[in-house]
Coordinates of C-alpha atoms in Angstrom, one line a residue:
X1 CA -92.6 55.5 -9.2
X2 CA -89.2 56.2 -10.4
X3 CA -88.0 55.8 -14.0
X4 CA -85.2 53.2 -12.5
X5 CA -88.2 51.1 -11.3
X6 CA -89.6 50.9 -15.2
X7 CA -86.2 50.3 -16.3
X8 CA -85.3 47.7 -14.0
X9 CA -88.5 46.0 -14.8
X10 CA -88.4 46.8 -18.8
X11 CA -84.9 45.0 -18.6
X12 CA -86.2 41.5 -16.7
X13 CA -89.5 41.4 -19.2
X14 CA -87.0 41.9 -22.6
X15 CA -85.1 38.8 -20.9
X16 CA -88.0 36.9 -20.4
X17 CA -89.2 37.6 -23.7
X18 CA -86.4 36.2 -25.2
X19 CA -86.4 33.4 -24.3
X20 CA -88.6 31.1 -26.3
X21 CA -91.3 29.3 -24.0
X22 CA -94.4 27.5 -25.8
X23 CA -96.8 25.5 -24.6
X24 CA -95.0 22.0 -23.7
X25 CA -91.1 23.6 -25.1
X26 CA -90.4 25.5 -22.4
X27 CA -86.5 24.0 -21.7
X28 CA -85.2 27.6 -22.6
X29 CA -87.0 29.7 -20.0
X30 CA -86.8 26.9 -17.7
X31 CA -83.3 27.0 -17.4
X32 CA -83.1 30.9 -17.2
X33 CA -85.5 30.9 -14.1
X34 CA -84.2 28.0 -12.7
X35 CA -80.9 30.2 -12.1
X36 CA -82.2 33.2 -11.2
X37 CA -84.1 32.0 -8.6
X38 CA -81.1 30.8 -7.4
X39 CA -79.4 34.0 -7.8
X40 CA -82.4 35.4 -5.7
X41 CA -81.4 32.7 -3.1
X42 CA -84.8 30.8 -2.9
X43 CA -85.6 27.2 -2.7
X44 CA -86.4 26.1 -6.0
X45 CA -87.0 23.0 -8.2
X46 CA -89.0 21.4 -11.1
X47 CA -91.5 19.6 -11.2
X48 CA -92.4 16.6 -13.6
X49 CA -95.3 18.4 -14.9
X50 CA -92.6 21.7 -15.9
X51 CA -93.5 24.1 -13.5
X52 CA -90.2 26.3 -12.0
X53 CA -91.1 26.4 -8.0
X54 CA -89.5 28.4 -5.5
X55 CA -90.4 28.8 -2.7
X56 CA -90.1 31.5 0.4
X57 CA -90.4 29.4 3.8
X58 CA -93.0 31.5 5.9
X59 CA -93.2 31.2 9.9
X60 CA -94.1 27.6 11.6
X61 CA -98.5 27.1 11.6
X62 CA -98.9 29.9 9.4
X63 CA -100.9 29.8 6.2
X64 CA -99.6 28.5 2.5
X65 CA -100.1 30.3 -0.3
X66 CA -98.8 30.1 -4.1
X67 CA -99.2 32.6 -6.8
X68 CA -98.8 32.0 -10.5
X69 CA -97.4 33.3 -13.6
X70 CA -97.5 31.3 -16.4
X71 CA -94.3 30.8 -18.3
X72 CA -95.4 29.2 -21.9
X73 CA -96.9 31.1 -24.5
X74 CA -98.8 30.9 -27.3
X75 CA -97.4 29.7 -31.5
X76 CA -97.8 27.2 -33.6
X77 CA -97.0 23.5 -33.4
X78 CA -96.1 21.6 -36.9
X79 CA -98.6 19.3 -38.4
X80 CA -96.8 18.2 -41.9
X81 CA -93.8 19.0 -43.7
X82 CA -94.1 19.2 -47.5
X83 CA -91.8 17.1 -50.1
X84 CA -91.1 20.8 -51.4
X85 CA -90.1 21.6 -47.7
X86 CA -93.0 23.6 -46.7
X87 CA -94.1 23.6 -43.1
X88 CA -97.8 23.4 -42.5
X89 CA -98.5 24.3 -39.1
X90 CA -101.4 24.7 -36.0
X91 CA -102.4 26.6 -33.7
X92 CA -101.1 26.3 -30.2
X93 CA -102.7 27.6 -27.6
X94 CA -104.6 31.7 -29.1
X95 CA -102.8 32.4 -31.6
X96 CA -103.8 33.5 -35.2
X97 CA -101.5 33.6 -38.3
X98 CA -102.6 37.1 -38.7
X99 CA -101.4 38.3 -35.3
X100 CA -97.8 37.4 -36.7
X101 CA -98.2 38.5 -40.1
X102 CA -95.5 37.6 -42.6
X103 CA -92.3 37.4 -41.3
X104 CA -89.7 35.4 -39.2
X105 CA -90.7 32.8 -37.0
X106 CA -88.4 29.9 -35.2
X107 CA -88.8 26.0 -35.9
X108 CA -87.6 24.4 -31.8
X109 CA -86.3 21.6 -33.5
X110 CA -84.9 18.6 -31.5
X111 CA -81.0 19.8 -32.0
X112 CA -81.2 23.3 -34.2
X113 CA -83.7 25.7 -34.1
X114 CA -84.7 26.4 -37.5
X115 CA -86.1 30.1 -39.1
X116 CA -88.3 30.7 -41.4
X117 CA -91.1 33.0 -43.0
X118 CA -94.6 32.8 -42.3
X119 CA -96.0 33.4 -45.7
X120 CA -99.5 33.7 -47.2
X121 CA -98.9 34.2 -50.7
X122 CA -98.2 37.4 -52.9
X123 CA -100.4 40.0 -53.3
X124 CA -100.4 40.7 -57.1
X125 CA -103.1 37.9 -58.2
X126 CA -106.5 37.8 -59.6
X127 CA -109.4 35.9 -58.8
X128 CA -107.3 32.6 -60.4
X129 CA -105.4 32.5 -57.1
X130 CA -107.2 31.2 -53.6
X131 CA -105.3 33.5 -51.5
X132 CA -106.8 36.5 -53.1
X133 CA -110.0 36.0 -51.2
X134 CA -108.4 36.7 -48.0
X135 CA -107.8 40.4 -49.2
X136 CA -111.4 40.6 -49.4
X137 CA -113.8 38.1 -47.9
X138 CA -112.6 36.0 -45.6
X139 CA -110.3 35.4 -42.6
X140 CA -107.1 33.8 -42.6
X141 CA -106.7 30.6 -41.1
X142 CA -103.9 28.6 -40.1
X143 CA -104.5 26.0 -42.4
X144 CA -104.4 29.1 -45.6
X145 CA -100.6 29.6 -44.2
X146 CA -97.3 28.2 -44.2
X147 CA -94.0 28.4 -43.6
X148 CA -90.9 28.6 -45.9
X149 CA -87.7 27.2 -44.6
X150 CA -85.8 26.9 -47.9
X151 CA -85.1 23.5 -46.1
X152 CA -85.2 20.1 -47.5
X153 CA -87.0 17.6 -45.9
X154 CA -84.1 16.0 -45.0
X155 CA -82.2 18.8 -43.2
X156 CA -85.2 19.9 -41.6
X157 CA -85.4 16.2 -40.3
X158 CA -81.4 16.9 -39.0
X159 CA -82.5 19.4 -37.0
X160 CA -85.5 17.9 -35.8
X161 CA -88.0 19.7 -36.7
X162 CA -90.8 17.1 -37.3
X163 CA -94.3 17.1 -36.6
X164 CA -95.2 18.3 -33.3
X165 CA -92.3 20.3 -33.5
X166 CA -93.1 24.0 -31.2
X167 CA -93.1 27.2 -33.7
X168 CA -92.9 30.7 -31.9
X169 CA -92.4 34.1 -33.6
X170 CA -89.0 34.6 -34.0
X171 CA -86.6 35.8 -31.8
X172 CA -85.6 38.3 -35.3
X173 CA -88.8 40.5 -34.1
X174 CA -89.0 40.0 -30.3
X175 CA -87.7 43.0 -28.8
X176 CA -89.9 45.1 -26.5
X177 CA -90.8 48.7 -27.8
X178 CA -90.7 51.0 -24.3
X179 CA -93.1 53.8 -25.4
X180 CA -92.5 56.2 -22.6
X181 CA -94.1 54.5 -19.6
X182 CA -95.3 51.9 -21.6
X183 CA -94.0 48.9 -23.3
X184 CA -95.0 47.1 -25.9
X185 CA -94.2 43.5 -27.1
X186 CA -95.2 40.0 -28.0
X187 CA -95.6 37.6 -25.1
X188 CA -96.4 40.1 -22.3
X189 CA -99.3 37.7 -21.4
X190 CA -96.7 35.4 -19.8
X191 CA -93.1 37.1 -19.8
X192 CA -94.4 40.3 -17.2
X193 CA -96.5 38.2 -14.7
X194 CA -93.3 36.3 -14.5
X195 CA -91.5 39.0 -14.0
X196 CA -94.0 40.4 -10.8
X197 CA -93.0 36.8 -9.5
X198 CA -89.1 37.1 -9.7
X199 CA -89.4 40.4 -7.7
X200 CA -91.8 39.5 -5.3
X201 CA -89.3 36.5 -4.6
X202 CA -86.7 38.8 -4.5
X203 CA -88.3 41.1 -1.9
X204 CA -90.9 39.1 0.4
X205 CA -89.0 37.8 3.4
X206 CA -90.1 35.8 6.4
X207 CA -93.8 35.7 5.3
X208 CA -96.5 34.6 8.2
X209 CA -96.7 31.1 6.1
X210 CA -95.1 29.1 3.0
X211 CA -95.2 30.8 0.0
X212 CA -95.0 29.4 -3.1
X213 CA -94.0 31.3 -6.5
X214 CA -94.7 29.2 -9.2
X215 CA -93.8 29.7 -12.7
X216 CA -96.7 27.7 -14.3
X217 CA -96.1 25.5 -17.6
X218 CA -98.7 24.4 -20.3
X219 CA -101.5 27.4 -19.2
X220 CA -102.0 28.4 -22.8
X221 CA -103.0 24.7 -23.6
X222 CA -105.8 24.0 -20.1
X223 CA -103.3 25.1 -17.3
X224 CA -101.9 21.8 -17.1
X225 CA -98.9 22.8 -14.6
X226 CA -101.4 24.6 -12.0
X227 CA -103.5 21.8 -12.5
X228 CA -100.7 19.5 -11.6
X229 CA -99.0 21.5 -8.9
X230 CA -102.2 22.4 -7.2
X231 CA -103.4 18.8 -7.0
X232 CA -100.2 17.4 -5.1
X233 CA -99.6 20.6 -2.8
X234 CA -102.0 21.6 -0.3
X235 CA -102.9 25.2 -0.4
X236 CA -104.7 27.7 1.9
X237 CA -105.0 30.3 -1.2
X238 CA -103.6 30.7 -4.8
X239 CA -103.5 33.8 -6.6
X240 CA -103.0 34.2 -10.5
X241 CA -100.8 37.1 -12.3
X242 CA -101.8 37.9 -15.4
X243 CA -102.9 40.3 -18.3
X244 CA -106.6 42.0 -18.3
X245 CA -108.6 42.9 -21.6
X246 CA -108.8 46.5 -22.4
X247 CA -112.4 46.2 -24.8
X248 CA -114.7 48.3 -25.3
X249 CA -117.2 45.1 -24.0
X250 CA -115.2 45.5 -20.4
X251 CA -115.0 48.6 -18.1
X252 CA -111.4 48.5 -17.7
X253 CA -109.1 51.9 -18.6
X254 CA -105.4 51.3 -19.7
X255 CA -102.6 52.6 -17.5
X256 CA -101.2 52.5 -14.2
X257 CA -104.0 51.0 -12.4
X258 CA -104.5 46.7 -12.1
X259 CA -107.1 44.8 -12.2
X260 CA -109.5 42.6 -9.6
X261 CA -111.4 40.2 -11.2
X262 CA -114.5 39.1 -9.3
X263 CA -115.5 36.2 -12.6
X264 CA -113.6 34.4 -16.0
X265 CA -115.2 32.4 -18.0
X266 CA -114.5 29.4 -15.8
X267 CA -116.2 30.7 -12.5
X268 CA -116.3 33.4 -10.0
X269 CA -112.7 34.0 -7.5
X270 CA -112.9 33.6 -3.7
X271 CA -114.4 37.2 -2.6
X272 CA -112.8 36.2 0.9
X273 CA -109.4 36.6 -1.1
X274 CA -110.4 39.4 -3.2
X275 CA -111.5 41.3 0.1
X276 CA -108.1 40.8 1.7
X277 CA -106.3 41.7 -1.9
X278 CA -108.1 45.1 -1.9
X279 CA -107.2 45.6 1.9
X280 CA -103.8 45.3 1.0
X281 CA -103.6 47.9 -1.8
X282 CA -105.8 50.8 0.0
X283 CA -103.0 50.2 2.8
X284 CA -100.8 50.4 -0.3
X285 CA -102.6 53.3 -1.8
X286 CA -102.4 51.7 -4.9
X287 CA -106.1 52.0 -6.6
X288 CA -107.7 48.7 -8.1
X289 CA -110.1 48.5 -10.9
X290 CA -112.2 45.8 -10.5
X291 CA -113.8 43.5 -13.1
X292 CA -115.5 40.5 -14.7
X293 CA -115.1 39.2 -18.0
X294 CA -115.4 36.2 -20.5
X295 CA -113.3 34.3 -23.0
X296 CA -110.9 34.3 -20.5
X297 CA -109.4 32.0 -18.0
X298 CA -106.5 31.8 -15.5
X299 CA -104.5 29.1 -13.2
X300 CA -106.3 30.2 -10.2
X301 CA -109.6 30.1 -11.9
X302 CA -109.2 26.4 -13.5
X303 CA -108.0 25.1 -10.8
X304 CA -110.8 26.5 -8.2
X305 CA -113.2 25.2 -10.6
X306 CA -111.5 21.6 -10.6
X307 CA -111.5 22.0 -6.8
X308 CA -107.6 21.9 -6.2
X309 CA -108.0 25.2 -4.4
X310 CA -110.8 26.7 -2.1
X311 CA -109.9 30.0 -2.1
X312 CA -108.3 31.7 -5.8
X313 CA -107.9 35.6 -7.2
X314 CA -106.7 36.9 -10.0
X315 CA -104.9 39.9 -9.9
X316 CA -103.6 41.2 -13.5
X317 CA -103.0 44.4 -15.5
X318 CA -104.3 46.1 -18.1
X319 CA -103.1 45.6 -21.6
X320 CA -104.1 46.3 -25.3
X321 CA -103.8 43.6 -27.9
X322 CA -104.1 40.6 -25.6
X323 CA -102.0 37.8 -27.4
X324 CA -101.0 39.7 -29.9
X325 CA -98.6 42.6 -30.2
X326 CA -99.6 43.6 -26.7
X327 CA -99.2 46.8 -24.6
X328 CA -99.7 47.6 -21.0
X329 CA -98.0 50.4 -18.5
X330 CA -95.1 49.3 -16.4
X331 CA -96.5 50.9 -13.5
X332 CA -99.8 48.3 -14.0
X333 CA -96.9 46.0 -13.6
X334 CA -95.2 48.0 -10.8
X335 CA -98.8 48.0 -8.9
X336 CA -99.3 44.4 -8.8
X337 CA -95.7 44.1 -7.3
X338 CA -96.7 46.4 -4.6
X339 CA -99.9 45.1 -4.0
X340 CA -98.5 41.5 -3.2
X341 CA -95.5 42.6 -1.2
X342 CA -98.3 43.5 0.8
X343 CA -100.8 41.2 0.8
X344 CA -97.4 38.2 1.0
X345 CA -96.8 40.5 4.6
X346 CA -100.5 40.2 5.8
X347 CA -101.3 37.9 9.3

């Protein structure tokens, strides 16, 4: 793989990743993807449940298929603002204040997005203060945090942040580190399998069926936009993009080579699909690891378990840190493209 390839598709993930896009909030990557799948010159639209479709018209009788990457990620969403100004705040969808740490996060509010710091009290105290047991002996909880605005109620209320206001780490910290042919950043879990979408759009042309790419809203929260999509739009297959565990509980090796999964913790994937995904990569010679794993669900997954879909796979790539500070190797990222333009080709 050339070092343009990891370039090209370093440069479309930093996009992605900056632009803010939790669970339910997602206006600001909508309207990115919106026109660059025009750009791309696809069909594309939104639907009401938020999910960015485009779609690649395939030959007449042939077979429909739509594959996912989910385009919200994870935060915080406000519970209660103090009289002092203080922002108390939940989680949305897995995140943990500690995965942050202290620092900048943004406030989505309703006409100004607002910064502040994700704070959890100084260091210097003694047994008198509760935070020091979270030096010690327990874990920190979202409900031990807050957030400092140095806002009033009353301007954070002109900006509309109120609660059930979306809070995402800040834009301040969200560039990708590339680390050789690695890169590391927050929000990989959404912002790369979006990214395998926009160039498999870009490159798959006159497919034996309809093909649907389908930028998935509200995933991190019960993959509400599959769920949705899936239910109106008959479908001969779907197949999920997303990240994979590296754990030492799972026998998955980081680097170059993506991951199969045969079973989530929602259910076991079609192994009709998964046979016809692993024909297409040793015609590819593009190795697979294969996999199953818990604490761990996908579109394709949920919605084969709710019946919306007979036949579902998940296809992902490795990556360290999952919903965190996450890492993974482009060329993970630059197999799963391959693999698809592929499989998209397949009678």
């Amino acid at each position: 793989m050339s070092v343009l390839e990891y370039d090209r598709l370093f440069e479309t993930i930093e996009t992605l990743v900056f632009h803010h896009s939790p669970s339910g909030d997602e206006g600001e990557i909508d309207r990115w993807l919106l026109n660059r799948f025009q750009e791309i010159g696809v069909e594309v639209w939104q639907d009401a449940a938020g999910n960015v479709i485009a779609k690649t018209p395939g030959r007449p009788g042939g077979k429909s298929l739509a594959i996912t990457g989910h385009k919200d990620e994870i935060g915080a969403i406000v519970k209660t603002i103090e009289p002092t100004g203080l922002v108390q705040v939940r989680k949305l969808g897995g995140s943990f204040p500690w995965i942050y740490g202290e620092g900048v996060v943004d406030f989505l509010g309703d006409r100004q997005v607002v910064s502040g710091i994700l704070s959890f009290g100084s260091r210097h105290i003694s047994h008198e203060s509760p935070q020091q047991a979270f030096q010690k002996d327990k874990p920190l909880n979202w409900e031990d945090a807050w957030v400092e605005t140095k806002c009033t109620p009353e301007a954070l209320a002109e900006a509309g942040v109120r609660p059930g206001t979306r809070m995402v780490v800040g834009k301040h910290r969200k560039k990708p580190l590339r680390m050789g042919d690695y890169i590391a950043s927050y929000t990989l879990d959404n912002k790369a399998s979006v990214a395998i979408l926009l160039a498999l759009a870009e490159t798959v042309k006159n497919p034996p069926g309809d093909i649907y790419w389908v930028a998935s809203a509200k995933e991190e929260v019960g993959a509400v936009g599959a769920l949705y999509f899936t239910n109106r739009q008959q479908l001969d297959a779907l197949i999920a993009l997303e990240i994979c565990p590296v754990a030492p509980e799972y026998p998955i090796a980081e680097g170059e080579v993506p991951v199969l999964l045969s079973q989530d913790g929602y259910g076991i994937y079609d192994e009709g699909l998964n046979r016809e995904i692993r024909q297409a990569a040793e015609e590819g010679a593009v190795a697979l690891q294969l996999a199953t794993i818990s604490g761990f669900g996908s579109d394709a997954s949920i919605a084969m378990k709710f019946g919306h879909v007979a036949r579902a796979a998940c296809l992902s790539f490795p990556t360290q840190n999952t919903h965190g500070y996450e890492i993974a190797h482009l060329g993970a990222i630059a197999n799963c493209i391959r693999i698809l333009q592929r499989y998209c080709l397949q009678e």
